[in-house]
Coordinates of C-alpha atoms in Angstrom, one line a residue:
Chain A
M1 CA -20.3 -44.8 -27.9
T2 CA -22.1 -41.4 -27.5
W3 CA -23.9 -40.5 -24.1
F4 CA -27.9 -41.1 -24.5
D5 CA -30.1 -39.8 -22.4
S6 CA -32.0 -42.9 -21.6
R7 CA -34.8 -41.3 -19.9
A8 CA -36.4 -40.5 -23.1
I9 CA -36.1 -44.2 -24.3
D10 CA -38.2 -44.6 -21.0
A11 CA -40.7 -41.5 -21.7
E12 CA -41.4 -43.3 -25.2
A13 CA -42.0 -46.6 -23.6
V14 CA -44.5 -45.1 -21.8
G15 CA -46.0 -43.7 -24.4
L16 CA -44.9 -39.8 -23.3
V17 CA -42.5 -38.7 -25.8
S18 CA -41.4 -39.6 -29.2
T19 CA -38.1 -40.2 -30.1
D20 CA -35.9 -41.9 -33.0
N21 CA -33.5 -44.3 -30.8
T22 CA -31.8 -45.9 -34.0
T23 CA -28.2 -44.4 -33.7
A24 CA -28.6 -43.4 -29.8
A25 CA -26.0 -45.7 -27.3
P26 CA -27.9 -47.2 -23.9
R27 CA -27.1 -45.7 -20.6
E28 CA -24.8 -48.5 -18.8
Q29 CA -26.3 -50.1 -15.9
F30 CA -25.3 -52.0 -13.5
T31 CA -26.9 -56.1 -13.9
G32 CA -28.1 -56.6 -10.5
Q33 CA -28.7 -55.7 -7.1
V34 CA -25.3 -57.8 -5.8
G35 CA -23.3 -55.6 -8.5
F36 CA -24.7 -52.5 -7.2
I37 CA -24.7 -53.1 -3.7
L38 CA -21.1 -54.6 -3.6
S39 CA -19.5 -51.4 -5.8
A40 CA -21.6 -49.1 -2.9
I41 CA -20.1 -51.1 -0.5
G42 CA -16.9 -50.4 -2.3
S43 CA -17.3 -46.7 -2.1
A44 CA -17.9 -46.5 1.2
V45 CA -15.9 -49.0 2.7
G46 CA -12.4 -46.7 2.3
L47 CA -9.2 -45.5 4.2
G48 CA -11.3 -43.9 7.0
N49 CA -13.2 -46.9 8.0
I50 CA -9.7 -48.2 8.7
W51 CA -7.6 -45.3 10.0
R52 CA -10.6 -42.7 10.9
F53 CA -13.4 -44.5 13.1
P54 CA -11.2 -46.8 15.9
G55 CA -9.5 -43.4 17.0
V56 CA -12.4 -40.9 16.6
A57 CA -14.4 -43.7 18.7
Y58 CA -11.3 -43.5 21.6
E59 CA -11.1 -40.2 21.6
N60 CA -14.6 -39.5 21.8
G61 CA -16.1 -41.5 24.8
G62 CA -15.3 -44.9 24.1
G63 CA -17.4 -47.7 24.1
A64 CA -20.1 -44.4 25.2
F65 CA -19.3 -43.1 21.6
M66 CA -21.7 -45.8 20.4
V67 CA -24.7 -43.9 20.9
P68 CA -24.1 -40.8 19.3
Y69 CA -22.6 -43.1 16.8
L70 CA -25.6 -45.4 16.2
V71 CA -28.0 -42.1 16.5
A72 CA -25.9 -40.5 13.7
L73 CA -26.2 -43.3 11.4
L74 CA -30.0 -44.0 11.6
T75 CA -30.7 -39.9 11.8
A76 CA -28.1 -38.5 9.5
G77 CA -26.0 -41.5 7.6
I78 CA -29.3 -43.6 5.9
P79 CA -31.2 -40.9 5.4
I80 CA -29.1 -39.1 3.5
L81 CA -28.0 -41.8 1.7
F82 CA -31.4 -42.2 0.7
L83 CA -31.8 -38.8 -0.5
D84 CA -28.5 -39.6 -2.8
Y85 CA -29.9 -42.4 -4.0
A86 CA -33.4 -41.2 -5.2
L87 CA -31.6 -38.0 -7.0
G88 CA -29.7 -40.0 -8.7
H89 CA -32.3 -43.2 -9.4
R90 CA -35.1 -40.7 -10.5
F91 CA -33.3 -38.3 -12.4
R92 CA -31.1 -40.6 -13.8
G93 CA -27.8 -38.8 -14.0
G94 CA -24.5 -37.7 -12.9
A95 CA -24.5 -35.3 -10.3
P96 CA -24.5 -32.3 -12.4
Q97 CA -27.7 -33.8 -14.6
A98 CA -29.3 -34.9 -11.4
F99 CA -29.4 -31.7 -9.7
R100 CA -30.0 -30.3 -13.1
R101 CA -33.3 -32.0 -13.2
V102 CA -34.9 -30.6 -10.3
K103 CA -33.8 -27.2 -11.2
G104 CA -31.7 -26.1 -13.5
W105 CA -29.4 -23.7 -11.9
L106 CA -28.4 -26.5 -9.3
E107 CA -26.6 -27.8 -12.0
S108 CA -23.6 -26.0 -10.3
L109 CA -24.2 -27.7 -7.2
G110 CA -23.7 -31.1 -9.0
W111 CA -20.2 -29.6 -10.6
F112 CA -19.5 -28.3 -7.1
Q113 CA -19.5 -32.3 -5.7
V114 CA -17.7 -33.0 -8.8
M115 CA -15.2 -30.6 -8.0
I116 CA -14.8 -32.5 -4.7
C117 CA -14.1 -35.5 -6.2
V118 CA -11.7 -34.2 -8.5
L119 CA -9.7 -33.0 -5.5
I120 CA -10.0 -35.6 -3.5
A121 CA -9.0 -38.3 -6.3
V122 CA -5.4 -36.7 -6.9
Y123 CA -4.5 -37.2 -3.7
Y124 CA -6.0 -40.2 -2.8
A125 CA -4.6 -42.3 -5.4
A126 CA -0.9 -40.8 -4.3
V127 CA -2.3 -43.1 -0.4
V128 CA -3.1 -45.8 -2.9
A129 CA -0.1 -45.8 -4.2
W130 CA 1.9 -45.7 -0.6
A131 CA -0.1 -48.7 0.6
A132 CA 0.9 -50.6 -2.6
S133 CA 4.7 -49.5 -1.6
F134 CA 4.4 -50.6 1.5
F135 CA 2.4 -53.8 0.5
V136 CA 5.7 -54.7 -1.5
Y137 CA 8.0 -53.8 1.3
S138 CA 5.8 -55.9 3.7
F139 CA 7.2 -59.2 2.5
G140 CA 10.9 -58.0 3.3
L141 CA 9.7 -56.0 6.8
D142 CA 11.5 -53.3 4.7
W143 CA 10.9 -50.5 7.2
G144 CA 13.6 -52.5 9.6
D145 CA 13.2 -50.7 13.4
D146 CA 12.1 -47.2 12.2
A147 CA 9.1 -47.3 10.8
A148 CA 8.4 -43.7 11.0
A149 CA 12.2 -42.6 9.7
F150 CA 11.4 -45.1 6.8
F151 CA 7.9 -43.5 5.8
V152 CA 9.0 -39.9 5.8
G153 CA 12.3 -40.5 5.3
E154 CA 13.4 -43.2 2.8
H155 CA 9.6 -43.5 1.2
L156 CA 8.4 -40.3 1.1
Q157 CA 11.4 -38.4 1.4
L158 CA 9.6 -35.7 3.2
A159 CA 10.9 -31.7 2.7
D160 CA 11.6 -30.2 6.5
V161 CA 8.5 -28.2 5.9
G162 CA 9.1 -26.4 9.1
G163 CA 10.7 -22.6 9.3
A164 CA 11.8 -21.0 5.9
D165 CA 12.0 -24.3 4.4
P166 CA 10.0 -25.2 1.0
W167 CA 6.3 -25.5 1.3
L168 CA 6.1 -26.8 -2.1
T169 CA 8.8 -28.5 -4.3
F170 CA 8.9 -30.3 -8.1
D171 CA 12.0 -32.2 -6.3
F172 CA 10.1 -35.8 -7.4
V173 CA 10.5 -38.9 -5.2
A174 CA 10.4 -42.0 -7.7
A175 CA 9.1 -44.8 -4.8
V176 CA 6.1 -42.7 -5.2
L177 CA 5.6 -41.8 -8.3
I178 CA 6.1 -45.0 -10.3
P179 CA 3.3 -46.7 -7.7
L180 CA 1.5 -43.5 -8.3
V181 CA 1.6 -43.8 -11.9
L182 CA 0.5 -47.1 -11.6
V183 CA -2.4 -46.4 -9.6
W184 CA -3.6 -43.9 -12.1
V185 CA -3.2 -46.8 -15.2
A186 CA -5.1 -49.4 -13.3
V187 CA -8.0 -46.9 -12.3
V188 CA -8.3 -45.5 -15.9
A189 CA -8.4 -48.9 -17.1
V190 CA -11.2 -50.0 -14.8
L191 CA -13.0 -47.2 -15.7
A192 CA -12.7 -47.3 -19.3
A193 CA -14.0 -51.1 -19.2
G194 CA -17.2 -49.5 -17.9
V195 CA -19.5 -49.9 -15.1
V196 CA -20.7 -53.6 -15.4
K197 CA -17.1 -54.6 -17.0
G198 CA -14.9 -52.3 -15.2
V199 CA -16.8 -50.8 -11.8
Q200 CA -19.1 -53.7 -11.4
R201 CA -16.3 -56.0 -12.1
A202 CA -13.4 -54.7 -9.8
N203 CA -16.3 -54.4 -6.7
V204 CA -17.2 -58.2 -7.2
V205 CA -13.7 -59.5 -6.9
F206 CA -12.2 -56.9 -4.2
I207 CA -14.9 -56.7 -1.9
P208 CA -15.3 -60.3 -1.0
L209 CA -11.3 -60.5 -0.7
L210 CA -10.9 -57.5 1.3
I211 CA -13.3 -58.8 4.1
V212 CA -11.4 -62.4 4.0
A213 CA -8.2 -60.8 4.6
F214 CA -9.2 -58.1 6.9
G215 CA -11.2 -60.7 8.3
I216 CA -8.4 -63.0 9.1
L217 CA -6.4 -60.1 10.3
V218 CA -8.7 -59.1 13.0
V219 CA -8.9 -62.7 14.0
R220 CA -5.4 -62.8 14.3
S221 CA -4.8 -59.7 16.3
L222 CA -6.9 -60.7 19.0
F223 CA -4.9 -63.6 20.1
L224 CA -2.0 -61.2 20.4
E225 CA -0.7 -60.4 23.5
G226 CA -1.8 -56.8 25.1
A227 CA -5.0 -57.6 22.9
V228 CA -7.5 -57.7 25.3
D229 CA -6.0 -54.0 27.0
G230 CA -7.0 -52.6 23.7
L231 CA -9.8 -53.6 23.5
N232 CA -10.8 -52.1 26.4
V233 CA -9.3 -49.2 25.9
L234 CA -11.6 -48.7 22.9
F235 CA -14.6 -50.3 24.7
T236 CA -14.8 -48.4 28.0
P237 CA -17.3 -46.4 28.5
D238 CA -16.5 -42.5 29.4
W239 CA -20.7 -42.0 29.7
S240 CA -19.6 -38.2 30.7
A241 CA -18.5 -37.8 26.9
L242 CA -22.2 -37.9 26.0
G243 CA -23.2 -34.8 27.7
D244 CA -21.0 -33.0 25.4
P245 CA -21.9 -31.8 22.1
S246 CA -18.4 -31.8 20.3
V247 CA -18.7 -35.6 20.9
W248 CA -21.7 -36.0 19.2
I249 CA -20.7 -33.6 16.1
A250 CA -18.1 -36.1 16.1
A251 CA -20.6 -38.8 15.7
Y252 CA -22.2 -37.3 13.0
G253 CA -18.8 -36.1 11.0
Q254 CA -17.7 -40.0 11.1
I255 CA -20.9 -41.4 9.7
F256 CA -21.2 -38.9 7.4
F257 CA -17.7 -38.9 5.8
S258 CA -17.5 -43.1 6.2
L259 CA -20.4 -43.3 4.1
S260 CA -19.1 -41.2 1.0
V261 CA -22.7 -39.5 0.6
A262 CA -22.7 -35.8 0.1
F263 CA -20.3 -35.5 -3.0
G264 CA -21.9 -37.1 -6.2
I265 CA -21.4 -41.4 -5.6
M266 CA -24.0 -42.4 -4.4
I267 CA -26.2 -40.3 -6.9
T268 CA -23.9 -41.7 -10.0
Y269 CA -24.1 -45.0 -8.9
A270 CA -28.2 -44.7 -8.2
S271 CA -27.9 -43.6 -11.6
Y272 CA -26.9 -46.9 -13.2
R273 CA -29.7 -49.2 -11.6
R274 CA -32.6 -50.1 -13.7
R275 CA -35.4 -48.0 -13.1
R276 CA -37.7 -50.8 -11.7
S277 CA -35.1 -51.6 -8.7
N278 CA -35.0 -52.1 -5.4
M279 CA -33.3 -48.5 -3.7
T280 CA -33.8 -48.5 0.3
G281 CA -33.5 -52.1 1.0
P282 CA -30.1 -52.4 -0.8
G283 CA -29.6 -48.9 0.8
L284 CA -29.6 -50.6 4.4
V285 CA -27.2 -53.4 3.7
V286 CA -24.9 -51.0 2.5
A287 CA -25.3 -48.5 5.2
F288 CA -24.9 -51.4 7.9
S289 CA -21.9 -53.1 5.8
N290 CA -20.0 -49.6 6.2
S291 CA -20.5 -49.3 9.5
G292 CA -20.0 -53.0 10.4
F293 CA -16.5 -53.1 8.7
E294 CA -15.7 -49.8 10.7
L295 CA -16.7 -52.1 13.7
L296 CA -14.7 -54.6 12.8
A297 CA -11.5 -52.3 11.9
G298 CA -11.9 -50.7 15.3
I299 CA -11.3 -54.5 17.1
G300 CA -8.5 -55.0 14.9
V301 CA -6.7 -51.6 15.1
F302 CA -7.0 -51.3 19.1
S303 CA -6.4 -55.4 19.4
A304 CA -3.0 -54.6 17.2
L305 CA -2.4 -51.6 19.5
G306 CA -3.0 -53.3 22.4
F307 CA -0.7 -55.5 21.3
L308 CA 2.0 -52.6 20.5
A309 CA 2.3 -51.1 23.5
S310 CA 2.3 -54.5 26.1
Q311 CA 5.5 -54.6 23.6
Q312 CA 6.9 -51.5 24.1
G313 CA 5.7 -50.9 27.7
V314 CA 3.5 -48.0 26.8
T315 CA -0.5 -47.2 27.0
V316 CA -2.1 -47.0 23.9
A317 CA -2.8 -43.1 24.0
D318 CA 1.1 -42.7 23.6
L319 CA 0.8 -44.6 20.4
N320 CA -0.3 -43.2 17.0
F321 CA -3.6 -44.5 16.7
Q322 CA -5.0 -42.6 13.8
G323 CA -5.1 -41.4 10.1
V324 CA -1.9 -41.7 7.6
L325 CA 0.7 -42.5 10.6
L326 CA -1.6 -45.2 12.1
A327 CA -1.6 -47.1 8.8
F328 CA 2.3 -46.2 7.5
V329 CA 4.1 -46.1 10.5
T330 CA 2.0 -47.8 13.9
F331 CA 1.3 -50.3 12.0
P332 CA 4.3 -51.4 10.6
T333 CA 5.8 -51.4 13.8
I334 CA 3.2 -53.8 15.1
V335 CA 3.9 -55.9 12.2
T336 CA 7.7 -56.4 12.7
E337 CA 7.1 -57.5 16.2
M338 CA 4.5 -60.0 15.5
P339 CA 5.1 -63.1 14.5
G340 CA 4.3 -63.8 10.8
G341 CA 4.6 -60.3 10.7
A342 CA 5.0 -60.2 6.9
F343 CA 2.3 -62.4 6.0
F344 CA 0.3 -60.0 8.1
G345 CA 1.5 -56.9 7.2
A346 CA 0.7 -57.9 3.4
L347 CA -2.6 -58.9 4.8
F348 CA -2.7 -55.4 6.2
F349 CA -1.7 -53.0 3.4
G350 CA -3.3 -55.7 0.4
S351 CA -6.5 -54.7 2.4
L352 CA -5.8 -50.6 2.4
V353 CA -5.1 -51.2 -1.3
M354 CA -8.4 -52.7 -2.0
A355 CA -10.6 -50.5 0.1
G356 CA -8.6 -47.2 -1.3
F357 CA -8.7 -48.8 -4.7
T358 CA -12.6 -49.4 -5.2
S359 CA -13.7 -45.8 -3.1
L360 CA -10.9 -44.6 -5.9
V361 CA -13.0 -45.8 -8.5
S362 CA -16.4 -44.6 -7.4
I363 CA -14.8 -41.2 -6.9
L364 CA -13.6 -40.5 -10.5
Q365 CA -16.7 -42.7 -11.9
V366 CA -18.5 -39.2 -10.7
V367 CA -16.4 -36.9 -12.6
S368 CA -16.7 -39.2 -15.8
A369 CA -19.8 -39.7 -15.2
A370 CA -20.5 -36.1 -15.3
V371 CA -18.6 -34.9 -18.3
Q372 CA -19.7 -37.5 -20.7
E373 CA -23.2 -36.4 -19.6
K374 CA -22.6 -33.0 -20.2
F375 CA -20.2 -32.8 -23.3
A376 CA -21.8 -36.1 -25.2
L377 CA -18.4 -37.8 -24.8
S378 CA -17.8 -41.3 -25.4
R379 CA -16.9 -43.3 -21.9
R380 CA -13.3 -44.0 -23.3
A381 CA -12.5 -40.5 -24.6
A382 CA -13.9 -39.2 -21.1
T383 CA -12.0 -41.6 -19.4
L384 CA -9.0 -40.9 -20.8
G385 CA -8.8 -37.5 -21.2
M386 CA -9.7 -37.3 -17.1
G387 CA -7.3 -40.2 -16.3
L388 CA -4.5 -37.9 -18.2
T389 CA -5.8 -34.8 -16.6
L390 CA -5.8 -35.6 -12.9
G391 CA -3.2 -38.1 -13.1
V392 CA -0.5 -35.8 -14.4
V393 CA -1.8 -33.2 -11.8
S394 CA -1.9 -35.9 -9.1
V395 CA 1.7 -36.5 -10.1
L396 CA 3.0 -32.9 -10.0
G397 CA 1.4 -32.2 -6.5
F398 CA 1.9 -35.3 -4.7
S399 CA 4.8 -37.5 -5.5
T400 CA 7.4 -34.8 -4.7
T401 CA 9.0 -34.3 -1.1
T402 CA 6.3 -31.9 0.1
G403 CA 3.4 -34.5 -1.5
L404 CA 2.4 -35.4 2.3
I405 CA 1.9 -31.7 3.3
L406 CA 0.0 -30.9 0.2
L407 CA -2.1 -33.8 1.0
D408 CA -2.8 -33.3 4.5
T409 CA -4.1 -29.9 3.7
V410 CA -6.2 -30.2 0.9
D411 CA -7.7 -33.0 2.2
A412 CA -8.6 -31.0 5.6
F413 CA -10.1 -28.6 4.0
V414 CA -11.8 -30.6 1.2
N415 CA -13.3 -32.5 3.3
N416 CA -14.4 -30.5 6.4
I417 CA -15.2 -27.5 4.4
G418 CA -16.2 -28.9 0.6
I419 CA -18.1 -32.0 1.3
V420 CA -19.6 -30.9 4.4
A421 CA -20.9 -27.3 2.5
S422 CA -22.0 -29.7 -0.5
A423 CA -24.4 -31.6 2.4
I424 CA -25.9 -28.3 3.5
F425 CA -26.2 -27.2 -0.3
M426 CA -28.3 -30.0 -1.0
C427 CA -30.3 -29.8 1.9
V428 CA -31.2 -26.4 1.7
F429 CA -31.8 -26.1 -1.8
V430 CA -33.4 -29.5 -2.9
I431 CA -35.8 -30.0 0.5
W432 CA -36.0 -26.3 1.9
L433 CA -36.2 -24.3 -1.6
Y434 CA -37.4 -26.7 -3.9
R435 CA -39.3 -28.8 -1.6
S436 CA -38.8 -32.1 -3.2
G437 CA -38.8 -33.8 -0.5
P438 CA -42.4 -35.2 -0.8
E439 CA -41.4 -36.1 -4.7
L440 CA -37.9 -38.2 -3.6
R441 CA -39.9 -40.3 -0.8
H442 CA -42.6 -41.0 -3.2
H443 CA -40.2 -42.2 -5.6
L444 CA -38.5 -44.0 -3.3
N445 CA -41.5 -46.0 -2.0
T446 CA -42.6 -46.7 -5.4
V447 CA -39.7 -48.4 -6.5
S448 CA -38.4 -50.3 -2.7
T449 CA -39.7 -52.9 -0.5
F450 CA -38.5 -50.7 2.8
Q451 CA -40.8 -47.6 3.1
V452 CA -39.4 -44.7 4.1
G453 CA -41.6 -42.6 6.3
R454 CA -42.2 -39.0 7.1
W455 CA -39.2 -39.1 10.0
W456 CA -37.0 -38.8 6.7
Y457 CA -38.5 -35.0 6.1
V458 CA -37.1 -34.3 9.9
C459 CA -34.0 -35.5 9.1
V460 CA -32.7 -34.3 6.1
G461 CA -34.6 -31.6 6.2
A462 CA -33.7 -30.3 10.2
I463 CA -31.4 -32.8 11.8
V464 CA -28.5 -32.9 9.1
P465 CA -28.6 -29.7 8.1
V466 CA -28.6 -28.4 11.8
M467 CA -25.9 -30.6 13.0
L468 CA -23.9 -29.7 9.6
I469 CA -24.0 -26.4 9.8
V470 CA -22.5 -26.3 13.2
M471 CA -20.1 -28.6 12.7
L472 CA -19.0 -26.2 9.6
V473 CA -19.5 -23.4 11.5
Q474 CA -17.2 -24.2 13.9
Y475 CA -14.3 -25.7 11.8
V476 CA -14.1 -22.2 9.7
I477 CA -13.8 -20.0 13.1
T478 CA -10.8 -22.7 14.4
R479 CA -9.7 -22.4 10.8
I480 CA -9.6 -19.1 10.6
N481 CA -8.1 -18.5 14.4
E482 CA -5.8 -21.2 14.0
P483 CA -3.6 -22.3 10.9
Y484 CA -4.1 -25.5 10.2
E485 CA -1.3 -27.7 11.4
D486 CA 0.3 -24.5 12.3
Y487 CA 1.2 -24.4 8.8
D488 CA 3.0 -21.3 7.3
T489 CA -0.9 -19.1 6.7
T490 CA 0.7 -18.2 2.9
Y491 CA 0.7 -21.7 2.0
L492 CA -2.7 -22.3 3.7
L493 CA -4.4 -19.4 1.9
Y494 CA -3.2 -21.1 -1.4
A495 CA -3.7 -24.8 -1.1
G496 CA -6.2 -24.8 1.7
W497 CA -8.4 -22.0 1.4
G498 CA -7.9 -21.7 -2.4
S499 CA -8.8 -25.6 -2.9
V500 CA -12.1 -24.6 -1.2
A501 CA -12.6 -22.0 -3.9
L502 CA -11.5 -23.9 -6.7
L503 CA -15.1 -26.1 -5.8
F504 CA -16.9 -22.4 -6.1
V505 CA -15.4 -21.7 -9.6
G506 CA -15.4 -25.3 -11.0
A507 CA -19.3 -25.4 -10.1
I508 CA -19.6 -22.1 -12.2
V509 CA -17.2 -22.8 -15.0
F510 CA -18.7 -26.1 -16.0
S511 CA -21.8 -25.1 -15.7
L512 CA -21.6 -22.5 -18.5
P513 CA -21.3 -24.4 -21.4
R514 CA -24.6 -26.2 -22.9
W515 CA -25.8 -29.2 -22.9
R516 CA -24.6 -31.1 -25.6
S517 CA -26.7 -33.9 -25.0
R518 CA -30.2 -34.9 -25.7
E519 CA -32.8 -33.2 -23.5
E520 CA -36.0 -35.2 -23.2
F521 CA -36.7 -36.6 -19.8
T522 CA -39.7 -38.0 -18.2
A523 CA -39.1 -39.0 -14.5
W524 CA -40.9 -42.7 -13.4
P525 CA -42.8 -43.1 -11.7
P526 CA -45.0 -40.4 -12.2
Y527 CA -45.3 -37.6 -9.3
P528 CA -48.2 -36.5 -8.1
P529 CA -48.8 -40.3 -8.6
V530 CA -51.2 -40.8 -11.4
D531 CA -54.6 -42.5 -10.0
A532 CA -55.3 -46.1 -11.7
A533 CA -58.8 -44.8 -12.5
T534 CA -57.7 -42.0 -14.5
E535 CA -55.1 -43.5 -16.1
Q536 CA -57.3 -46.5 -17.4
K537 CA -59.9 -43.5 -18.5
G538 CA -57.4 -42.4 -21.2
F539 CA -56.3 -39.3 -19.7
I540 CA -52.6 -39.7 -19.2
R541 CA -51.5 -41.6 -22.1
Chain B
M1 CA -11.6 -57.0 29.4
T2 CA -14.4 -55.3 32.3
T3 CA -17.3 -56.1 32.5
E4 CA -18.2 -53.1 31.3
S5 CA -15.9 -52.9 28.0
I6 CA -17.4 -56.5 27.2
L7 CA -20.7 -55.5 27.4
M8 CA -20.1 -52.3 24.8
M9 CA -18.6 -54.4 22.1
A10 CA -21.5 -56.5 22.5
V11 CA -24.4 -54.0 21.9
A12 CA -21.9 -52.3 19.1
M13 CA -21.8 -55.4 17.4
V14 CA -25.7 -56.9 18.0
I15 CA -26.4 -53.2 16.7
I16 CA -24.5 -52.8 13.9
W17 CA -23.4 -56.7 13.0
G18 CA -27.8 -57.9 13.4
G19 CA -29.1 -54.7 11.6
L20 CA -26.4 -56.0 8.8
I21 CA -28.1 -59.7 9.0
V22 CA -31.5 -58.6 9.4
S23 CA -31.6 -56.0 6.4
I24 CA -29.6 -58.9 4.2
V25 CA -32.2 -61.5 5.6
A26 CA -35.2 -58.9 4.5
L27 CA -34.0 -57.9 1.1
R28 CA -33.4 -61.9 -0.1
A29 CA -36.9 -62.3 1.5
R30 CA -38.3 -59.5 -0.8
P31 CA -35.9 -58.4 -3.1
E32 CA -37.7 -56.1 -5.4
R33 CA -41.0 -55.1 -5.3
D34 CA -43.7 -57.2 -7.5
D35 CA -46.6 -54.4 -7.7
L36 CA -45.0 -51.5 -9.2
P37 CA -46.7 -49.6 -11.7
P38 CA -47.0 -49.1 -15.4
G39 CA -43.9 -48.0 -17.4
G40 CA -40.2 -47.6 -16.5
V41 CA -39.3 -50.3 -18.4
D42 CA -35.6 -49.7 -19.6
D43 CA -34.8 -49.5 -23.1
H44 CA -33.8 -53.3 -24.0
R45 CA -30.3 -52.3 -25.7
Q46 CA -29.2 -50.9 -21.6
D47 CA -28.2 -54.5 -20.8
A48 CA -24.6 -54.7 -21.9
G49 CA -24.5 -57.8 -21.8
I50 CA -27.4 -58.0 -24.7
I51 CA -25.8 -55.2 -26.4
E52 CA -22.3 -56.8 -26.8
H53 CA -23.5 -60.1 -27.8
D54 CA -26.1 -58.8 -30.3
T55 CA -24.8 -58.9 -33.7

């Protein structure tokens, strides 16, 4: 199947252009609203919802954090989500195609977002593979009494990266490599099956399963001894935190990273919706589902942490309550102490696999769509080529004894600099420079049931870029002054700053070749709006 | 749990899960616009189901 610019067909349908569509293949589409919503939720709900939100909330005012969090959801999360939807749905393409239709050279911003997805995918697959391994380990509680030693020692076989020890090795770890290869095979199979039979079907199966499995886990956690203490720690408000700007920035950061916005995913998914489709109504469901799941995760995780703290006679603050260590060290320890631990361990790691896998599918769909569209490749050719290339990079970088360190570094730099910069570029170029805000808002309001008011301009034109510029500047200054995690500075130069440089290089390099796909395109609905009376008089055909 | 933390948990639940329920109910009540302008008709071949069974 060759890629075809479906907008040419649409334009022909309304009599604007004439095309020969006898040989062209159609653009793929979600079959309906439920498939789209579940796929978008599958993308938004990922590992960060489970292991990032609870810890961020606890560190930033506990219950009081809900205030900046909700403000951030309404003033940044939902508005940027709508911006992504509008771009993808109106300009009907993956990120490079959509931005190119705003302004030719902005294609490079699209490739910048694709490059973010490339770098995230290669390490994200490794985390999904770890979770899959731990799902299997759960049945025998294989980590024993020392989950930390098991994770970094036996499972990852982490090289000692302190001092002069190697920062990068090619000593492969079979326990990581084999599941990682299987994850790549599975994700390529899903993507190769297409938007409906692959992406949509995977999400329609996994998202309800994820909610049920995680729901059971949360309910069980609530009845553990000490759960109430954990919830107290999470929800007791520290109102003084509201006066701390860093808490507000943390809230905007959490919403921003958790919704999977501004790096091409929602643009790509929106482009697979029919033109005459409601966008903002489903968008609100997706945004509230994402936050709803985070809240559920917060309750479950802190109930479980309260239980572990009571068992070990320590406070929650003494435990690893965030990130990789929460998932692969603290949770296995909790599971060991729980009655029926094997079952609940399987539920937890099964949930991680499902949340991570559906997000990985969406990340790679961005890459696949961009390559298909630019180079007029069939879905299968693009998916297999991408899977093989990125799979090899992923295995080389992240299934070795130094994989965890590389993952930690690339993740920190690509997220905190790459994605934040991408969102700032979107706001600055699309809203400020090319003044596309009114056209995009008109698009959303014409096709959608929930009307977007003028407040949206304030959000995407001022609040979001200002908050993100502050975040970016702060982060870059910190990274320049303090080496990330005290890692070797030369290593950080290549693995950290090098990853950021790669985003820019990729953006330029992939923008240079000519487009091999058809060029006809007319956006619908027309903008400026066509007056019905004018249309009837035949001025517009 | 302390009264304060129960209150904050309840407020978060009502707003976030309440927002989810309201957005789902609103979408079910009016899933699509019924006053769309003319045009924007997707080509029939864009429906994957039809393509695969159209021999």
